[in-house]
């Protein structure tokens, strides 16, 4: 296959394999109605996925799995196991305890899909257009993560059937990864010696440290927004105007406009610099955080435009951070570095996801997203000191 075909295939695997990530988050109201769980309990249906991902990514980091194992097999097997866990939840879960165990396991296996996919994409992209290639990959992540909202918005299905559909999608991703994807020529290949302390070496160097700090600020905002934007819209003044199209608005603004933002951010990173692209995206999404109380009171058309801008900007820099990190670390341990970056970043998402509804309960959903402002601010400050 040509490099372009391999890049497209890797992106397709991300869309398919990551469809199970927010599959439960998209049907939380139905689960709450059936199981009688509170909002505080239900938030852990997302939180445990993030914790599982962190655990899986840390395991991969310590064992250098993404650099020592066949990348396409690791990605395919991980996608398959995440899909199986989601199907088991749909078939057998009758309460929160079983569901949380299976969601944790889902997140654990997804750590073998996302960071490994980033490494594979980097292996097929020279530095001159790696930013755009990474933008494509993160755009695929965005579409895959929001796909359950599309499924639930287009067809009225019981929540268990929504999970089963996304499980089948994940299995297709696994088959595609193992059968078609192969590593490319632009990263070091060959045997890699076990180096469990490489993550400490990485953070001791200025370039990787600044890129990671920028990424951590970005992650503080990203998944909390993706998790709670449906609740924000539900309680907003435009809720009745939006009606049944809320789920579609989430998919379009966070998914389709997110994809456009990823591609634009990747293009800007190649055309101008990694630093300029990241700082611009962080500045725009940070401004959206600040303006979210005003948007909460706006009519539906204004809310839709606001969500589109936020959905595009909040993810536009994600591929930029992956690109920048792949260029400043030891090429033998790119997979390990990316796994460590995502592990810590996703650990932060657990905190911000938990805190947003607490702020909403203490004040209202109008002010809940103000909690996210420090993330893009601190991330922009870190990346403004990055030299490329």
Coordinates of C-alpha atoms in Angstrom, one line a residue:
X1 CA 0.0 0.0 0.0
X2 CA 1.1 3.6 -0.6
X3 CA 1.9 5.8 2.4
X4 CA -1.3 7.8 1.8
X5 CA -3.4 4.6 1.9
X6 CA -1.7 3.4 5.1
X7 CA -2.3 6.8 6.7
X8 CA -6.0 6.6 5.7
X9 CA -6.3 3.0 7.0
X10 CA -4.7 3.9 10.4
X11 CA -7.2 6.7 10.7
X12 CA -10.0 4.4 9.9
X13 CA -8.9 2.0 12.6
X14 CA -9.0 4.9 15.1
X15 CA -12.6 5.8 14.1
X16 CA -13.7 2.2 14.4
X17 CA -11.7 1.1 17.4
X18 CA -12.5 4.2 19.6
X19 CA -16.2 4.1 19.0
X20 CA -16.6 2.2 22.3
X21 CA -14.9 5.0 24.3
X22 CA -18.0 7.2 24.9
X23 CA -20.6 4.6 24.0
X24 CA -21.9 4.5 27.6
X25 CA -21.6 8.2 28.1
X26 CA -23.9 8.7 25.2
X27 CA -26.7 6.6 26.8
X28 CA -26.2 7.6 30.5
X29 CA -29.8 9.0 30.9
X30 CA -31.3 5.7 29.8
X31 CA -29.0 3.7 32.2
X32 CA -29.9 6.0 35.0
X33 CA -33.6 5.5 34.4
X34 CA -33.2 1.7 34.3
X35 CA -30.8 1.3 37.2
X36 CA -31.9 4.3 39.4
X37 CA -28.3 5.6 39.7
X38 CA -27.6 9.2 40.7
X39 CA -25.6 11.7 38.6
X40 CA -22.7 11.3 41.0
X41 CA -22.6 7.6 40.5
X42 CA -23.2 7.8 36.7
X43 CA -20.2 10.1 36.2
X44 CA -18.0 7.1 37.1
X45 CA -19.2 5.4 33.9
X46 CA -16.9 7.8 32.1
X47 CA -14.3 8.2 34.9
X48 CA -13.5 4.6 35.1
X49 CA -12.8 4.4 31.4
X50 CA -10.2 7.2 31.9
X51 CA -8.7 5.4 34.9
X52 CA -8.5 2.2 32.9
X53 CA -6.8 4.0 30.0
X54 CA -4.3 5.6 32.4
X55 CA -3.5 2.2 33.9
X56 CA -3.1 0.6 30.5
X57 CA -1.0 3.4 29.2
X58 CA 1.3 3.3 32.3
X59 CA 1.6 -0.5 31.8
X60 CA 2.6 0.0 28.2
X61 CA 5.0 2.8 29.2
X62 CA 6.9 0.7 31.8
X63 CA 7.1 -2.3 29.5
X64 CA 7.8 -0.3 26.3
X65 CA 5.0 -2.4 24.7
X66 CA 4.4 0.1 21.8
X67 CA 8.1 -0.1 20.8
X68 CA 8.8 -3.8 21.6
X69 CA 5.7 -5.5 20.2
X70 CA 4.2 -5.6 16.7
X71 CA 2.4 -2.3 16.6
X72 CA -0.5 -3.3 14.3
X73 CA -1.1 -6.5 16.2
X74 CA -1.1 -4.7 19.6
X75 CA -3.6 -2.1 18.2
X76 CA -5.8 -4.7 16.6
X77 CA -5.9 -7.0 19.7
X78 CA -6.6 -4.0 22.0
X79 CA -9.5 -2.8 19.8
X80 CA -11.0 -6.3 19.8
X81 CA -10.7 -6.7 23.6
X82 CA -12.2 -3.2 24.2
X83 CA -15.1 -4.1 21.9
X84 CA -15.7 -7.4 23.7
X85 CA -15.8 -5.6 27.1
X86 CA -18.4 -3.3 25.7
X87 CA -20.5 -6.1 24.4
X88 CA -20.3 -7.9 27.7
X89 CA -21.6 -4.8 29.4
X90 CA -24.6 -4.7 27.0
X91 CA -25.4 -8.4 27.5
X92 CA -24.8 -9.0 31.2
X93 CA -24.5 -5.8 33.3
X94 CA -27.5 -5.2 35.5
X95 CA -26.0 -2.6 37.9
X96 CA -23.3 -0.1 38.4
X97 CA -20.7 -2.5 39.9
X98 CA -20.4 -4.8 36.9
X99 CA -20.6 -1.9 34.5
X100 CA -17.7 0.0 36.2
X101 CA -15.4 -3.1 36.1
X102 CA -16.1 -3.6 32.4
X103 CA -15.6 0.2 31.6
X104 CA -12.3 0.1 33.4
X105 CA -11.2 -2.9 31.3
X106 CA -12.4 -1.1 28.2
X107 CA -10.2 1.9 29.0
X108 CA -7.3 -0.3 29.8
X109 CA -7.4 -1.9 26.3
X110 CA -8.0 1.4 24.5
X111 CA -4.6 2.4 25.7
X112 CA -3.3 -0.1 23.1
X113 CA -5.3 1.6 20.3
X114 CA -4.8 5.4 20.6
X115 CA -1.1 5.9 21.4
X116 CA -0.1 3.0 19.2
X117 CA -2.1 4.5 16.3
X118 CA -0.2 7.8 16.8
X119 CA 3.1 6.0 16.6
X120 CA 2.0 4.2 13.4
X121 CA 0.8 7.4 11.8
X122 CA 4.2 9.1 12.6
X123 CA 6.0 6.2 11.0
X124 CA 4.2 6.9 7.7
X125 CA 4.7 10.7 7.7
X126 CA 7.9 12.7 7.1
X127 CA 8.4 15.7 9.3
X128 CA 7.4 18.1 6.5
X129 CA 3.7 17.0 6.6
X130 CA 3.6 15.1 9.9
X131 CA 1.4 17.7 11.5
X132 CA -1.4 17.3 9.0
X133 CA -1.1 13.5 9.2
X134 CA -1.5 13.7 13.0
X135 CA -4.4 16.0 12.5
X136 CA -6.1 13.4 10.4
X137 CA -5.5 10.8 13.2
X138 CA -6.8 13.0 16.0
X139 CA -9.7 13.9 13.8
X140 CA -10.4 10.1 13.5
X141 CA -10.3 9.9 17.3
X142 CA -12.8 12.7 17.5
X143 CA -15.2 11.1 15.0
X144 CA -14.8 7.7 16.7
X145 CA -15.4 9.1 20.2
X146 CA -18.6 11.0 19.1
X147 CA -19.9 8.2 16.9
X148 CA -22.3 6.9 19.6
X149 CA -24.0 10.3 19.7
X150 CA -24.6 10.0 16.0
X151 CA -26.0 6.5 16.4
X152 CA -28.3 7.5 19.2
X153 CA -29.3 10.7 17.4
X154 CA -30.2 9.1 14.1
X155 CA -32.0 5.9 15.3
X156 CA -33.9 5.4 18.5
X157 CA -32.4 2.3 20.0
X158 CA -32.4 0.8 23.5
X159 CA -29.1 1.7 25.2
X160 CA -27.9 -1.9 25.2
X161 CA -28.3 -2.0 21.4
X162 CA -26.3 1.2 21.0
X163 CA -23.5 -0.5 22.9
X164 CA -23.7 -3.6 20.7
X165 CA -23.5 -1.6 17.5
X166 CA -20.4 0.2 18.7
X167 CA -18.9 -3.1 19.7
X168 CA -19.3 -4.5 16.2
X169 CA -17.7 -1.3 14.9
X170 CA -14.8 -1.9 17.2
X171 CA -14.4 -5.5 16.0
X172 CA -14.2 -4.2 12.4
X173 CA -11.4 -1.8 13.5
X174 CA -9.5 -4.8 15.0
X175 CA -9.7 -6.8 11.8
X176 CA -8.6 -3.8 9.7
X177 CA -5.6 -3.2 11.9
X178 CA -4.3 -6.7 11.9
X179 CA -5.0 -7.4 8.2
X180 CA -3.9 -4.2 6.6
X181 CA -1.9 -1.8 8.8
X182 CA 1.9 -2.1 8.7
X183 CA 4.7 0.2 10.3
X184 CA 6.2 2.8 8.0
X185 CA 9.8 3.9 7.3
X186 CA 10.0 7.2 9.2
X187 CA 10.7 5.9 12.7
X188 CA 13.4 3.7 14.1
X189 CA 12.7 0.0 13.6
X190 CA 14.3 -3.1 15.0
X191 CA 14.7 -4.7 18.4
X192 CA 14.4 -2.3 21.4
X193 CA 15.9 -3.1 24.8
X194 CA 13.5 -2.8 27.8
X195 CA 13.9 0.7 29.3
X196 CA 11.3 1.2 32.0
X197 CA 12.8 4.5 33.2
X198 CA 12.8 6.2 29.8
X199 CA 9.8 8.4 30.9
X200 CA 12.0 10.0 33.5
X201 CA 14.7 10.7 30.9
X202 CA 12.1 12.3 28.7
X203 CA 10.9 14.7 31.4
X204 CA 14.4 15.7 32.2
X205 CA 14.8 17.3 28.8
X206 CA 13.4 20.8 28.1
X207 CA 11.7 20.2 24.7
X208 CA 9.7 17.1 25.7
X209 CA 8.8 18.7 29.1
X210 CA 7.3 21.8 27.5
X211 CA 5.4 19.9 24.9
X212 CA 4.0 17.6 27.6
X213 CA 3.0 20.6 29.8
X214 CA 1.1 22.1 26.9
X215 CA -0.6 18.8 26.3
X216 CA -1.6 18.4 29.9
X217 CA -3.3 21.9 29.9
X218 CA -5.1 20.8 26.7
X219 CA -6.3 17.6 28.3
X220 CA -7.7 19.3 31.4
X221 CA -10.2 21.0 29.1
X222 CA -10.9 18.5 26.3
X223 CA -12.5 15.4 27.9
X224 CA -14.4 17.4 30.5
X225 CA -16.0 19.3 27.6
X226 CA -16.7 16.2 25.6
X227 CA -18.3 14.5 28.6
X228 CA -20.4 17.4 29.9
X229 CA -21.4 19.4 26.8
X230 CA -24.7 17.3 26.5
X231 CA -25.6 18.3 30.1
X232 CA -24.6 21.9 29.5
X233 CA -26.9 22.0 26.4
X234 CA -29.7 20.3 28.2
X235 CA -29.8 22.9 31.0
X236 CA -29.1 25.9 28.7
X237 CA -31.8 28.5 27.7
X238 CA -31.8 27.0 24.2
X239 CA -32.6 23.5 25.4
X240 CA -36.2 23.5 24.3
X241 CA -35.3 25.1 20.9
X242 CA -32.7 22.4 20.3
X243 CA -35.1 19.6 21.4
X244 CA -34.2 16.2 19.9
X245 CA -31.3 17.5 17.8
X246 CA -29.1 17.9 20.9
X247 CA -27.3 14.7 20.3
X248 CA -26.8 15.5 16.6
X249 CA -25.4 19.0 17.6
X250 CA -22.9 17.3 19.9
X251 CA -21.8 15.0 17.0
X252 CA -21.6 17.8 14.5
X253 CA -19.9 20.4 16.7
X254 CA -17.5 18.1 18.6
X255 CA -17.1 15.4 15.9
X256 CA -17.3 17.0 12.4
X257 CA -16.1 20.4 13.4
X258 CA -13.5 18.7 15.6
X259 CA -12.3 16.8 12.5
X260 CA -12.0 20.1 10.6
X261 CA -10.2 21.7 13.5
X262 CA -7.7 18.8 13.7
X263 CA -6.9 19.1 10.0
X264 CA -6.6 22.9 10.2
X265 CA -4.3 22.6 13.3
X266 CA -2.2 20.0 11.6
X267 CA -1.9 22.1 8.4
X268 CA -0.9 25.2 10.5
X269 CA 1.7 23.2 12.4
X270 CA 3.4 22.3 9.1
X271 CA 2.9 25.7 7.5
X272 CA 3.9 27.9 10.4
X273 CA 5.2 26.1 13.5
X274 CA 4.1 23.6 16.2
X275 CA 4.2 26.4 18.7
X276 CA 2.0 28.8 16.8
X277 CA -0.6 26.2 16.0
X278 CA -0.8 25.0 19.6
X279 CA -0.9 28.5 21.2
X280 CA -3.6 29.7 18.7
X281 CA -5.9 26.7 19.4
X282 CA -5.4 26.9 23.1
X283 CA -6.2 30.6 23.1
X284 CA -9.4 30.2 21.1
X285 CA -10.7 27.3 23.2
X286 CA -9.7 29.1 26.4
X287 CA -11.8 32.1 25.2
X288 CA -14.7 29.7 24.7
X289 CA -14.4 28.5 28.3
X290 CA -14.5 32.1 29.5
X291 CA -17.5 32.9 27.3
X292 CA -19.5 29.8 28.1
X293 CA -21.7 31.5 30.7
X294 CA -22.9 34.0 28.1
X295 CA -23.4 31.3 25.5
X296 CA -25.5 29.4 28.0
X297 CA -28.1 32.2 27.8
X298 CA -28.0 32.6 24.0
X299 CA -30.6 31.4 21.4
X300 CA -30.1 28.1 19.7
X301 CA -28.4 29.4 16.5
X302 CA -25.8 31.2 18.5
X303 CA -25.3 28.2 20.8
X304 CA -24.8 26.0 17.7
X305 CA -22.1 28.4 16.3
X306 CA -20.4 28.7 19.6
X307 CA -20.3 24.9 20.0
X308 CA -18.8 24.5 16.5
X309 CA -16.0 27.0 17.3
X310 CA -15.3 25.3 20.6
X311 CA -15.5 21.8 19.1
X312 CA -13.0 22.7 16.4
X313 CA -10.5 24.6 18.6
X314 CA -10.5 22.3 21.6
X315 CA -9.1 19.4 19.6
X316 CA -7.1 21.3 16.9
X317 CA -3.9 21.2 18.9
X318 CA -4.0 17.6 20.0
X319 CA -2.2 16.3 16.9
X320 CA 0.2 19.1 17.2
X321 CA 1.4 17.9 20.6
X322 CA 1.7 14.3 19.3
X323 CA 3.7 15.6 16.3
X324 CA 6.0 17.8 18.4
X325 CA 6.7 15.0 20.9
X326 CA 7.5 12.5 18.2
X327 CA 10.2 14.9 16.9
X328 CA 11.9 15.8 20.2
X329 CA 12.3 12.3 21.9
X330 CA 14.6 9.4 21.2
X331 CA 13.2 7.8 18.0
X332 CA 13.6 4.3 19.5
X333 CA 11.0 5.2 22.2
X334 CA 8.4 7.3 20.4
X335 CA 5.7 4.8 21.4
X336 CA 6.8 4.8 25.0
X337 CA 6.9 8.6 25.1
X338 CA 3.4 8.9 23.6
X339 CA 2.0 6.3 26.0
X340 CA 3.5 8.2 28.9
X341 CA 2.1 11.5 27.6
X342 CA -1.4 10.2 27.2
X343 CA -1.3 8.3 30.6
X344 CA -0.6 11.5 32.5
X345 CA -2.9 13.6 30.3
X346 CA -5.8 11.2 30.8
X347 CA -5.2 11.0 34.5
X348 CA -5.9 14.8 34.6
X349 CA -9.1 14.2 32.7
X350 CA -10.4 12.0 35.5
X351 CA -10.1 15.0 37.9
X352 CA -11.6 17.6 35.6
X353 CA -14.5 15.3 34.6
X354 CA -15.3 14.8 38.3
X355 CA -15.1 18.4 39.2
X356 CA -17.3 20.0 36.5
X357 CA -20.6 18.6 37.8
X358 CA -19.6 19.6 41.4
X359 CA -19.2 23.2 40.2
X360 CA -22.5 22.9 38.4
X361 CA -24.2 21.6 41.6
X362 CA -22.6 24.4 43.6
X363 CA -23.6 27.2 41.2
X364 CA -25.3 26.0 38.0
X365 CA -24.4 24.6 34.6
X366 CA -24.0 28.1 33.3
X367 CA -20.7 28.5 35.2
X368 CA -19.5 24.9 35.2
X369 CA -17.0 25.2 32.4
X370 CA -15.2 28.2 34.0
X371 CA -13.3 25.5 35.9
X372 CA -11.6 24.5 32.6
X373 CA -10.0 27.9 32.0
X374 CA -6.6 27.2 33.7
X375 CA -5.9 24.3 31.3
X376 CA -5.6 26.2 28.0
X377 CA -4.0 29.2 29.8
X378 CA -1.2 27.1 31.3
X379 CA -0.9 25.0 28.1
X380 CA -0.5 28.2 26.0
X381 CA 2.1 29.6 28.4
X382 CA 4.2 26.3 28.2
X383 CA 4.0 26.1 24.4
X384 CA 4.9 29.8 23.9
X385 CA 8.3 28.8 25.3
X386 CA 8.7 25.9 23.0
X387 CA 11.3 26.6 20.3
X388 CA 9.6 25.1 17.2

